[in-house]
Coordinates of C-alpha atoms and ligand atoms in Angstrom, one line a residue:
Chain A
M1 CA -21.0 -41.0 24.7
R2 CA -17.8 -39.5 23.3
S3 CA -15.2 -38.1 25.5
V4 CA -14.3 -34.8 23.7
A5 CA -16.2 -32.7 21.2
I6 CA -14.3 -29.6 19.8
I7 CA -16.3 -26.8 18.3
G8 CA -14.4 -24.6 15.8
S9 CA -11.5 -25.1 13.4
G10 CA -9.2 -22.2 14.0
P11 CA -5.7 -22.6 15.5
A12 CA -7.3 -23.2 19.0
G13 CA -9.6 -26.0 17.8
W14 CA -7.0 -27.8 15.7
T15 CA -4.4 -27.6 18.5
A16 CA -6.9 -29.0 21.0
A17 CA -7.6 -31.8 18.5
I18 CA -4.0 -32.7 18.1
Y19 CA -3.5 -33.0 21.8
A20 CA -6.7 -34.8 22.5
A21 CA -6.2 -37.2 19.7
R22 CA -2.6 -38.0 20.8
A23 CA -4.0 -38.6 24.3
S24 CA -6.3 -41.3 22.7
L25 CA -9.4 -39.3 23.6
N26 CA -10.9 -39.8 20.0
P27 CA -12.0 -36.2 19.6
I28 CA -14.7 -35.1 17.2
L29 CA -14.2 -31.6 15.7
F30 CA -16.9 -29.5 14.1
E31 CA -15.5 -27.1 11.6
G32 CA -18.3 -24.6 11.4
S33 CA -19.2 -22.3 8.6
E34 CA -15.7 -20.8 8.4
P35 CA -13.4 -23.8 8.1
G36 CA -9.9 -22.8 9.2
G37 CA -11.2 -19.7 11.0
Q38 CA -9.9 -16.1 10.7
L39 CA -6.5 -16.9 9.2
M40 CA -8.2 -18.1 6.1
T41 CA -8.9 -14.5 5.3
T42 CA -5.3 -13.3 5.4
T43 CA -2.2 -13.9 3.3
E44 CA 1.2 -13.9 5.0
V45 CA 1.4 -14.9 8.7
E46 CA 4.9 -13.8 9.7
N47 CA 4.8 -14.3 13.5
F48 CA 3.8 -17.9 13.9
P49 CA 6.9 -19.6 15.3
G50 CA 8.4 -22.3 13.2
F51 CA 8.3 -20.7 9.7
I52 CA 11.4 -18.8 8.9
H53 CA 9.9 -17.1 5.9
G54 CA 6.3 -16.9 7.2
I55 CA 3.5 -19.0 5.9
Q56 CA 0.2 -18.2 4.1
G57 CA -2.8 -18.2 6.5
P58 CA -4.8 -20.8 4.6
E59 CA -1.7 -23.1 4.2
L60 CA -1.1 -23.0 8.0
M61 CA -4.6 -24.0 8.6
Q62 CA -4.4 -26.8 6.1
V63 CA -1.3 -28.2 7.8
L64 CA -2.9 -28.0 11.3
R65 CA -5.9 -29.8 9.9
E66 CA -3.8 -32.6 8.4
Q67 CA -1.8 -32.9 11.7
A68 CA -5.0 -33.3 13.7
K69 CA -6.4 -35.8 11.2
R70 CA -3.2 -37.9 11.3
F71 CA -3.8 -38.7 14.9
G72 CA -7.3 -39.7 14.3
T73 CA -9.5 -36.7 14.8
E74 CA -13.0 -37.2 13.5
I75 CA -14.0 -34.1 11.4
V76 CA -17.5 -32.9 10.8
S77 CA -17.7 -30.2 8.2
A78 CA -20.7 -28.4 9.7
M79 CA -21.9 -25.9 12.3
V80 CA -23.0 -26.9 15.7
E81 CA -26.5 -25.5 16.0
S82 CA -27.2 -26.1 19.6
L83 CA -25.3 -27.1 22.7
K84 CA -26.9 -28.1 26.0
Q85 CA -26.0 -29.8 29.3
V86 CA -27.3 -33.3 29.8
E87 CA -26.7 -36.1 32.4
G88 CA -23.0 -36.9 32.3
G89 CA -22.0 -34.3 29.7
F90 CA -23.3 -32.4 26.7
E91 CA -25.6 -32.8 23.8
L92 CA -24.7 -31.1 20.5
V93 CA -26.9 -30.9 17.4
S94 CA -25.2 -30.4 14.0
N95 CA -26.8 -30.8 10.6
G96 CA -29.8 -32.5 12.1
Q97 CA -27.8 -35.1 13.9
T98 CA -27.3 -35.4 17.7
Y99 CA -23.9 -36.0 19.3
R100 CA -23.1 -36.6 23.0
A101 CA -19.8 -35.8 24.7
Q102 CA -18.5 -35.8 28.2
T103 CA -16.5 -32.7 27.6
V104 CA -16.8 -29.8 25.1
I105 CA -14.0 -27.6 24.0
L106 CA -15.4 -24.3 22.8
S107 CA -13.1 -22.7 20.2
T108 CA -15.6 -20.7 18.1
G109 CA -13.3 -17.7 17.8
A110 CA -14.3 -14.3 16.8
T111 CA -15.9 -12.7 13.7
A112 CA -15.4 -9.3 12.2
K113 CA -18.2 -7.0 13.3
R114 CA -20.6 -5.7 10.7
L115 CA -22.2 -2.2 10.9
G116 CA -25.5 -3.9 11.5
L117 CA -27.5 -2.2 8.8
E118 CA -30.2 -4.0 6.8
S119 CA -28.8 -2.4 3.6
E120 CA -25.4 -3.7 4.4
K121 CA -26.7 -7.3 4.2
R122 CA -28.6 -6.6 1.0
L123 CA -25.7 -5.0 -0.7
Y124 CA -23.1 -7.5 0.5
G125 CA -21.0 -8.5 -2.5
R126 CA -22.5 -5.6 -4.4
G127 CA -20.2 -2.9 -3.1
V128 CA -20.2 -3.8 0.6
S129 CA -17.2 -5.9 1.4
A130 CA -15.7 -7.6 4.4
C131 CA -12.3 -8.3 2.7
A132 CA -10.2 -5.5 1.3
T133 CA -7.5 -7.9 0.2
C134 CA -10.0 -9.8 -1.9
D135 CA -12.2 -7.0 -3.2
G136 CA -9.9 -3.9 -3.5
F137 CA -9.3 -4.9 -7.1
F138 CA -12.9 -4.2 -8.1
F139 CA -12.7 -0.6 -7.0
K140 CA -10.1 0.6 -9.4
G141 CA -10.6 4.3 -10.0
K142 CA -13.6 4.4 -7.7
N143 CA -14.4 6.0 -4.3
V144 CA -14.8 4.0 -1.2
I145 CA -15.5 4.4 2.5
V146 CA -13.7 2.5 5.2
V147 CA -15.3 2.6 8.6
G148 CA -13.2 2.3 11.8
G149 CA -10.4 3.8 13.8
G150 CA -8.1 0.9 14.7
D151 CA -5.1 -0.7 13.1
S152 CA -7.1 -2.7 10.7
A153 CA -9.0 0.3 9.5
M154 CA -5.7 2.1 8.9
E155 CA -4.3 -0.9 7.1
E156 CA -7.4 -1.4 4.9
S157 CA -7.5 2.3 4.0
S158 CA -3.8 2.4 3.0
F159 CA -4.2 -0.9 1.0
L160 CA -7.3 0.4 -0.8
T161 CA -5.5 3.5 -2.1
R162 CA -3.6 1.1 -4.5
F163 CA -6.9 0.8 -6.4
A164 CA -9.4 3.4 -5.4
E165 CA -9.3 7.0 -6.5
K166 CA -10.3 8.2 -3.1
V167 CA -10.7 6.5 0.3
Y168 CA -12.9 8.2 2.9
L169 CA -12.0 7.0 6.4
V170 CA -15.1 7.4 8.6
H171 CA -14.6 7.3 12.3
R172 CA -17.0 7.9 15.2
R173 CA -14.6 9.9 17.4
D174 CA -12.2 12.7 16.8
S175 CA -9.0 10.6 17.3
F176 CA -7.9 7.1 16.3
R177 CA -7.2 4.1 18.5
A178 CA -4.6 2.8 16.0
S179 CA -0.9 2.8 16.6
K180 CA 0.9 6.0 15.8
I181 CA 2.9 4.6 12.9
M182 CA -0.3 3.4 11.1
Q183 CA -2.0 6.7 11.8
D184 CA 0.9 8.7 10.4
R185 CA 0.9 6.6 7.3
V186 CA -2.9 7.3 6.7
K187 CA -2.6 11.0 7.5
A188 CA 0.3 11.4 5.0
N189 CA -1.6 9.7 2.2
P190 CA -3.2 12.2 -0.2
K191 CA -5.7 9.7 -1.4
I192 CA -7.2 9.3 2.1
E193 CA -9.6 11.8 3.5
I194 CA -10.6 11.4 7.2
I195 CA -14.1 12.1 8.2
W196 CA -14.2 12.5 12.0
N197 CA -17.1 12.2 14.4
S198 CA -19.3 10.4 11.9
E199 CA -21.0 7.1 11.3
V200 CA -22.6 5.4 8.3
T201 CA -26.3 5.1 9.1
D202 CA -27.4 3.7 5.8
I203 CA -26.1 2.4 2.5
L204 CA -28.0 3.2 -0.7
G205 CA -28.3 1.4 -4.0
E206 CA -30.5 -1.0 -5.9
E207 CA -28.2 -3.4 -7.8
K208 CA -25.0 -2.0 -6.3
V209 CA -23.9 0.6 -3.8
T210 CA -24.3 4.1 -5.1
A211 CA -24.2 6.2 -1.9
A212 CA -23.9 6.2 1.9
V213 CA -25.7 8.2 4.5
L214 CA -23.3 9.8 6.9
K215 CA -24.3 11.2 10.3
N216 CA -22.2 13.7 12.2
I217 CA -22.4 12.6 15.8
V218 CA -21.6 16.0 17.2
T219 CA -23.9 18.2 15.1
G220 CA -26.5 15.5 14.4
E221 CA -26.4 16.5 10.7
T222 CA -26.9 13.8 8.1
R223 CA -25.8 13.9 4.5
E224 CA -25.8 11.6 1.5
M225 CA -22.5 10.9 -0.1
P226 CA -22.1 9.2 -3.5
I227 CA -19.8 6.2 -3.1
D228 CA -19.0 2.9 -4.8
G229 CA -17.9 0.7 -1.9
V230 CA -18.1 0.4 1.9
F231 CA -15.6 -1.6 3.9
A232 CA -16.2 -2.0 7.7
A233 CA -13.1 -2.5 9.9
I234 CA -14.7 -2.0 13.3
G235 CA -13.2 -4.8 15.2
H236 CA -14.2 -8.3 16.2
A237 CA -16.8 -9.9 18.4
P238 CA -16.6 -13.3 20.1
N239 CA -18.8 -16.1 18.7
I240 CA -20.9 -16.9 21.7
S241 CA -24.4 -17.6 20.4
L242 CA -24.0 -21.3 21.3
V243 CA -23.3 -20.7 24.9
Q244 CA -25.4 -17.7 25.7
G245 CA -27.3 -18.4 28.9
L246 CA -25.1 -21.5 29.5
V247 CA -21.8 -20.0 30.6
D248 CA -20.6 -16.8 32.3
L249 CA -19.6 -14.0 29.9
D250 CA -17.7 -10.8 30.7
E251 CA -19.0 -7.4 30.0
K252 CA -17.6 -7.4 26.5
G253 CA -19.3 -10.8 25.8
Y254 CA -16.2 -13.0 26.0
V255 CA -16.4 -16.3 27.7
V256 CA -15.0 -16.2 31.2
T257 CA -12.3 -18.8 32.0
L258 CA -10.7 -19.4 35.4
P259 CA -7.4 -17.6 35.6
G260 CA -4.6 -19.9 34.5
S261 CA -6.9 -22.5 32.9
T262 CA -9.5 -22.9 30.2
R263 CA -12.2 -24.0 32.6
T264 CA -15.5 -22.1 32.4
N265 CA -18.1 -22.0 35.2
V266 CA -19.7 -25.1 33.6
P267 CA -17.9 -28.3 34.6
G268 CA -16.6 -30.2 31.5
L269 CA -16.9 -27.1 29.3
F270 CA -13.6 -25.5 28.3
A271 CA -13.0 -22.4 26.2
C272 CA -9.9 -21.5 24.3
G273 CA -8.7 -19.0 21.6
D274 CA -10.3 -15.7 20.7
V275 CA -13.8 -16.6 22.1
Q276 CA -12.3 -16.1 25.6
D277 CA -9.5 -13.7 24.9
A278 CA -10.2 -10.0 24.4
K279 CA -6.6 -9.2 25.0
Y280 CA -4.0 -11.1 22.9
R281 CA -6.0 -12.5 20.0
Q282 CA -3.1 -14.1 18.2
A283 CA -2.9 -17.4 16.3
I284 CA -0.2 -18.6 18.7
T285 CA -2.1 -17.7 21.9
A286 CA -5.2 -19.4 20.4
A287 CA -3.0 -22.5 19.7
G288 CA -1.5 -22.3 23.2
T289 CA -4.9 -22.1 25.0
G290 CA -6.1 -24.9 22.6
C291 CA -3.4 -27.1 24.1
M292 CA -4.4 -26.1 27.6
A293 CA -8.1 -27.0 26.9
A294 CA -7.2 -30.5 25.7
L295 CA -5.0 -31.1 28.8
D296 CA -7.7 -29.6 31.1
A297 CA -10.3 -31.9 29.4
E298 CA -8.0 -34.9 29.8
R299 CA -7.6 -34.2 33.5
F300 CA -11.3 -33.7 34.0
L301 CA -12.1 -37.0 32.3
S302 CA -9.6 -38.9 34.3
G303 CA -11.2 -37.6 37.5
H304 CA -14.6 -39.0 36.4
Chain B
M1 CA -12.7 -31.7 -13.2
A2 CA -13.7 -28.0 -13.0
H3 CA -13.6 -26.1 -16.3
T4 CA -11.7 -23.0 -17.0
Y5 CA -13.8 -20.1 -18.2
T6 CA -12.4 -16.9 -19.9
D7 CA -13.6 -13.8 -21.6
A8 CA -13.0 -15.6 -24.8
N9 CA -15.0 -18.8 -24.2
F10 CA -17.7 -17.4 -21.9
E11 CA -20.3 -17.0 -24.7
S12 CA -19.9 -20.4 -26.1
D13 CA -19.2 -22.4 -22.9
V14 CA -21.4 -20.7 -20.4
L15 CA -24.1 -18.6 -22.0
K16 CA -24.8 -21.1 -24.8
S17 CA -24.6 -24.2 -22.6
D18 CA -27.5 -26.6 -22.6
V19 CA -27.1 -27.3 -18.9
P20 CA -26.8 -24.9 -16.0
V21 CA -23.3 -23.6 -15.5
V22 CA -21.7 -22.5 -12.2
V23 CA -18.9 -20.0 -12.6
D24 CA -16.6 -19.5 -9.6
F25 CA -15.0 -16.0 -9.8
W26 CA -11.7 -16.1 -8.1
A27 CA -8.2 -14.5 -8.0
E28 CA -4.7 -15.5 -6.9
W29 CA -4.6 -12.8 -4.2
C30 CA -7.8 -13.8 -2.5
P31 CA -7.3 -16.2 0.5
P32 CA -11.0 -17.3 0.8
C33 CA -11.0 -18.0 -3.0
K34 CA -8.1 -20.4 -2.5
L35 CA -10.0 -22.1 0.2
M36 CA -12.9 -22.6 -2.1
G37 CA -10.7 -23.8 -5.0
P38 CA -10.4 -27.4 -3.8
I39 CA -14.0 -27.5 -2.7
V40 CA -15.2 -26.4 -6.2
E41 CA -12.9 -29.1 -7.7
E42 CA -14.5 -31.7 -5.5
V43 CA -18.0 -30.6 -6.2
A44 CA -17.3 -30.6 -9.9
G45 CA -16.1 -34.1 -9.6
E46 CA -19.3 -35.3 -8.0
I47 CA -21.9 -33.5 -10.1
D48 CA -22.9 -35.2 -13.3
E49 CA -21.9 -33.0 -16.3
A50 CA -25.3 -33.7 -17.9
K51 CA -26.9 -31.9 -15.0
M52 CA -24.6 -29.0 -14.4
K53 CA -21.2 -27.8 -15.5
I54 CA -18.8 -26.2 -13.0
G55 CA -15.8 -24.0 -13.7
K56 CA -13.5 -21.2 -12.6
L57 CA -12.9 -17.7 -14.0
D58 CA -9.8 -15.8 -12.9
V59 CA -11.1 -12.2 -12.6
D60 CA -7.6 -10.8 -13.0
A61 CA -7.2 -12.2 -16.5
N62 CA -10.9 -11.9 -17.4
Q63 CA -12.0 -8.5 -16.2
T64 CA -14.6 -7.9 -19.0
T65 CA -16.8 -10.8 -17.8
A66 CA -16.3 -10.0 -14.1
M67 CA -17.3 -6.4 -14.8
K68 CA -20.2 -7.3 -17.0
Y69 CA -21.8 -9.3 -14.2
N70 CA -21.1 -6.7 -11.5
V71 CA -18.8 -9.0 -9.5
M72 CA -17.5 -6.8 -6.7
S73 CA -16.5 -9.3 -4.1
I74 CA -14.8 -12.7 -4.4
P75 CA -15.3 -15.5 -4.1
T76 CA -18.6 -15.1 -5.9
M77 CA -20.4 -17.9 -7.8
L78 CA -22.9 -17.2 -10.5
V79 CA -25.3 -19.9 -11.7
F80 CA -26.2 -19.4 -15.3
K81 CA -29.3 -20.9 -16.9
N82 CA -30.0 -20.3 -20.6
G83 CA -27.6 -17.5 -20.7
E84 CA -29.1 -15.7 -17.7
V85 CA -27.9 -15.4 -14.1
A86 CA -30.2 -17.6 -12.0
D87 CA -28.4 -17.3 -8.7
K88 CA -25.5 -15.4 -7.0
I89 CA -23.6 -17.0 -4.1
V90 CA -21.2 -14.7 -2.3
G91 CA -18.5 -15.8 0.1
S92 CA -16.7 -19.0 1.0
M93 CA -18.6 -21.9 2.6
P94 CA -18.1 -25.6 3.4
K95 CA -18.8 -28.2 0.7
E96 CA -22.1 -29.4 2.2
K97 CA -23.5 -25.8 2.2
L98 CA -22.4 -25.3 -1.4
M99 CA -24.0 -28.6 -2.5
E100 CA -27.2 -27.5 -0.8
K101 CA -27.2 -24.1 -2.6
L102 CA -26.5 -25.7 -6.0
A103 CA -29.0 -28.6 -5.7
P104 CA -32.1 -26.6 -6.8
H105 CA -30.3 -25.6 -10.0
L106 CA -29.5 -29.1 -11.2
A107 CA -31.0 -29.8 -14.7
Ligands
LIG1 C1 -7.1 -10.5 8.6 C2 -6.5 -11.1 9.8 C3 -5.2 -11.3 9.9 C4 -4.6 -11.8 11.1 N1 -3.2 -12.0 11.1 C5 -2.6 -12.6 12.2 C6 -1.2 -12.8 12.2 O1 -0.5 -12.4 11.3 N2 -0.7 -13.4 13.3 C7 -1.5 -13.9 14.3 O2 -0.9 -14.5 15.3 N3 -2.8 -13.7 14.3 C8 -3.4 -13.1 13.3 N4 -4.8 -12.9 13.3 C9 -5.6 -13.3 14.4 C10 -5.8 -14.8 14.4 O3 -6.4 -15.1 13.2 C11 -6.8 -15.2 15.5 O4 -6.2 -14.8 16.8 C12 -7.0 -16.7 15.5 O5 -7.4 -17.2 14.3 C13 -8.0 -17.1 16.6 O6 -8.2 -18.5 16.6 P1 -9.4 -19.3 17.1 O7 -9.0 -20.7 17.0 O8 -9.7 -18.8 18.5 O9 -10.7 -18.9 16.3 P2 -11.0 -18.5 14.8 O10 -9.8 -18.5 13.9 O11 -11.8 -17.3 14.9 O12 -11.9 -19.7 14.3 C14 -13.2 -19.9 14.8 C15 -13.7 -21.2 14.3 O13 -14.9 -21.5 15.0 C16 -15.9 -22.0 14.1 N5 -17.2 -21.8 14.6 C17 -17.8 -20.7 15.0 N6 -19.1 -21.0 15.5 C18 -19.3 -22.3 15.3 C19 -20.4 -23.2 15.5 N7 -21.5 -22.8 16.0 N8 -20.2 -24.5 15.2 C20 -19.0 -25.0 14.7 N9 -17.9 -24.2 14.5 C21 -18.1 -22.9 14.8 C22 -15.6 -21.3 12.8 O14 -16.1 -22.0 11.7 C23 -14.0 -21.2 12.8 O15 -13.5 -22.4 12.2 C24 -5.4 -12.3 12.1 C25 -6.8 -12.1 12.1 C26 -7.3 -11.5 10.9 C27 -8.8 -11.4 10.8

């Protein structure tokens, strides 16, 4: 049986690996389907301490990976499909193979929420996009919808006006949650039209997106709107499918950790990063709690 | 090594190829594309050229081809067989997963 298995390769996972490897715990880390985690989807990270001029998200993740590798972290480039408690620890299944570990550090992070429509899946990459930075380019002179009311919805809307003819910002309520400065920027942009109190209930198109169905929540009225693209920016949800039914979750679905630690209600199972943090959700706090998880695991092991 | 495909050589190198061709549509500004770059290189190094060719197409410089095939999200990989699109793979993924998706298309 191994001493430490780490699930997830975001800043939390790699930091836990660096600490656990340096403590000679021979950690094994599962990268999952999004190697490098959320920062792989962004360009400049300007607030991670240690980089005067900022660093590209993917580059930061590459460096963290190399650092964890240098101290001997064993890396598995696959998802963990199941996790359960067994005598003396945990059993993980990944890519058809079974692994056993005395402690598990859960750093599965968070994933951008989708609208949850069948048509959204079908038209993904055909007008439905999860990355404005990547795909804005394909909407030159076209009309797009951005769904959401937070900072990221404001940011994506503003960004997309560089390419799109018109951006419709669709929001469920009659006011935004975003910071004032971002709201003001959106409201002042003549290319952005805000559609309040509405949601996208369907996306239409065969080969590619041609229209969206909008429902006004107040009047209940629905209408079809011709559109070329749909971007959802409706926040993030913690990746907890592995531990559902195993550990305590809070009402928002985040893993509950004991205050001041990364311990969960399951002995030997530690959680760090965005999967247990609805509040800060930063790379540096993920890294910080990753460090805590490795130290907590080390202490747990020495007590056994 | 991965090939470089362009609007100019697409017809001869991709559509007229005797073996299946995988084209990775990417751009400089797309972080997940840059993540896929080294993976695509690695996969290209491991797959026999007689069974499949693998290459990259910069959508910024080769918009005609990207538009023709309705690429609206990157990274997207299109698998071409006898000049036709045989598969469309959207998004970034680990090497194992990509290998798995390409396996059924090997000549
Ligand atoms: C566009 C964008 C820009 C951002 N910019 C900044 C910024 O400038 N500064 C900043 O501080 N923060 C920024 N953030 C937030 C930051 O990215 C997150 O707080 C941080 O990445 C959280 O790290 P994490 O390690 O908890 O998890 P994540 O980065 O979410 O990584 C989760 C990891 O878990 C893996 N995983 C999930 N399920 C499984 C499974 N079943 N088996 C194996 N592995 C699994 C995934 O593959 C992934 O590797 C940004 C986020 C986004 C989306």
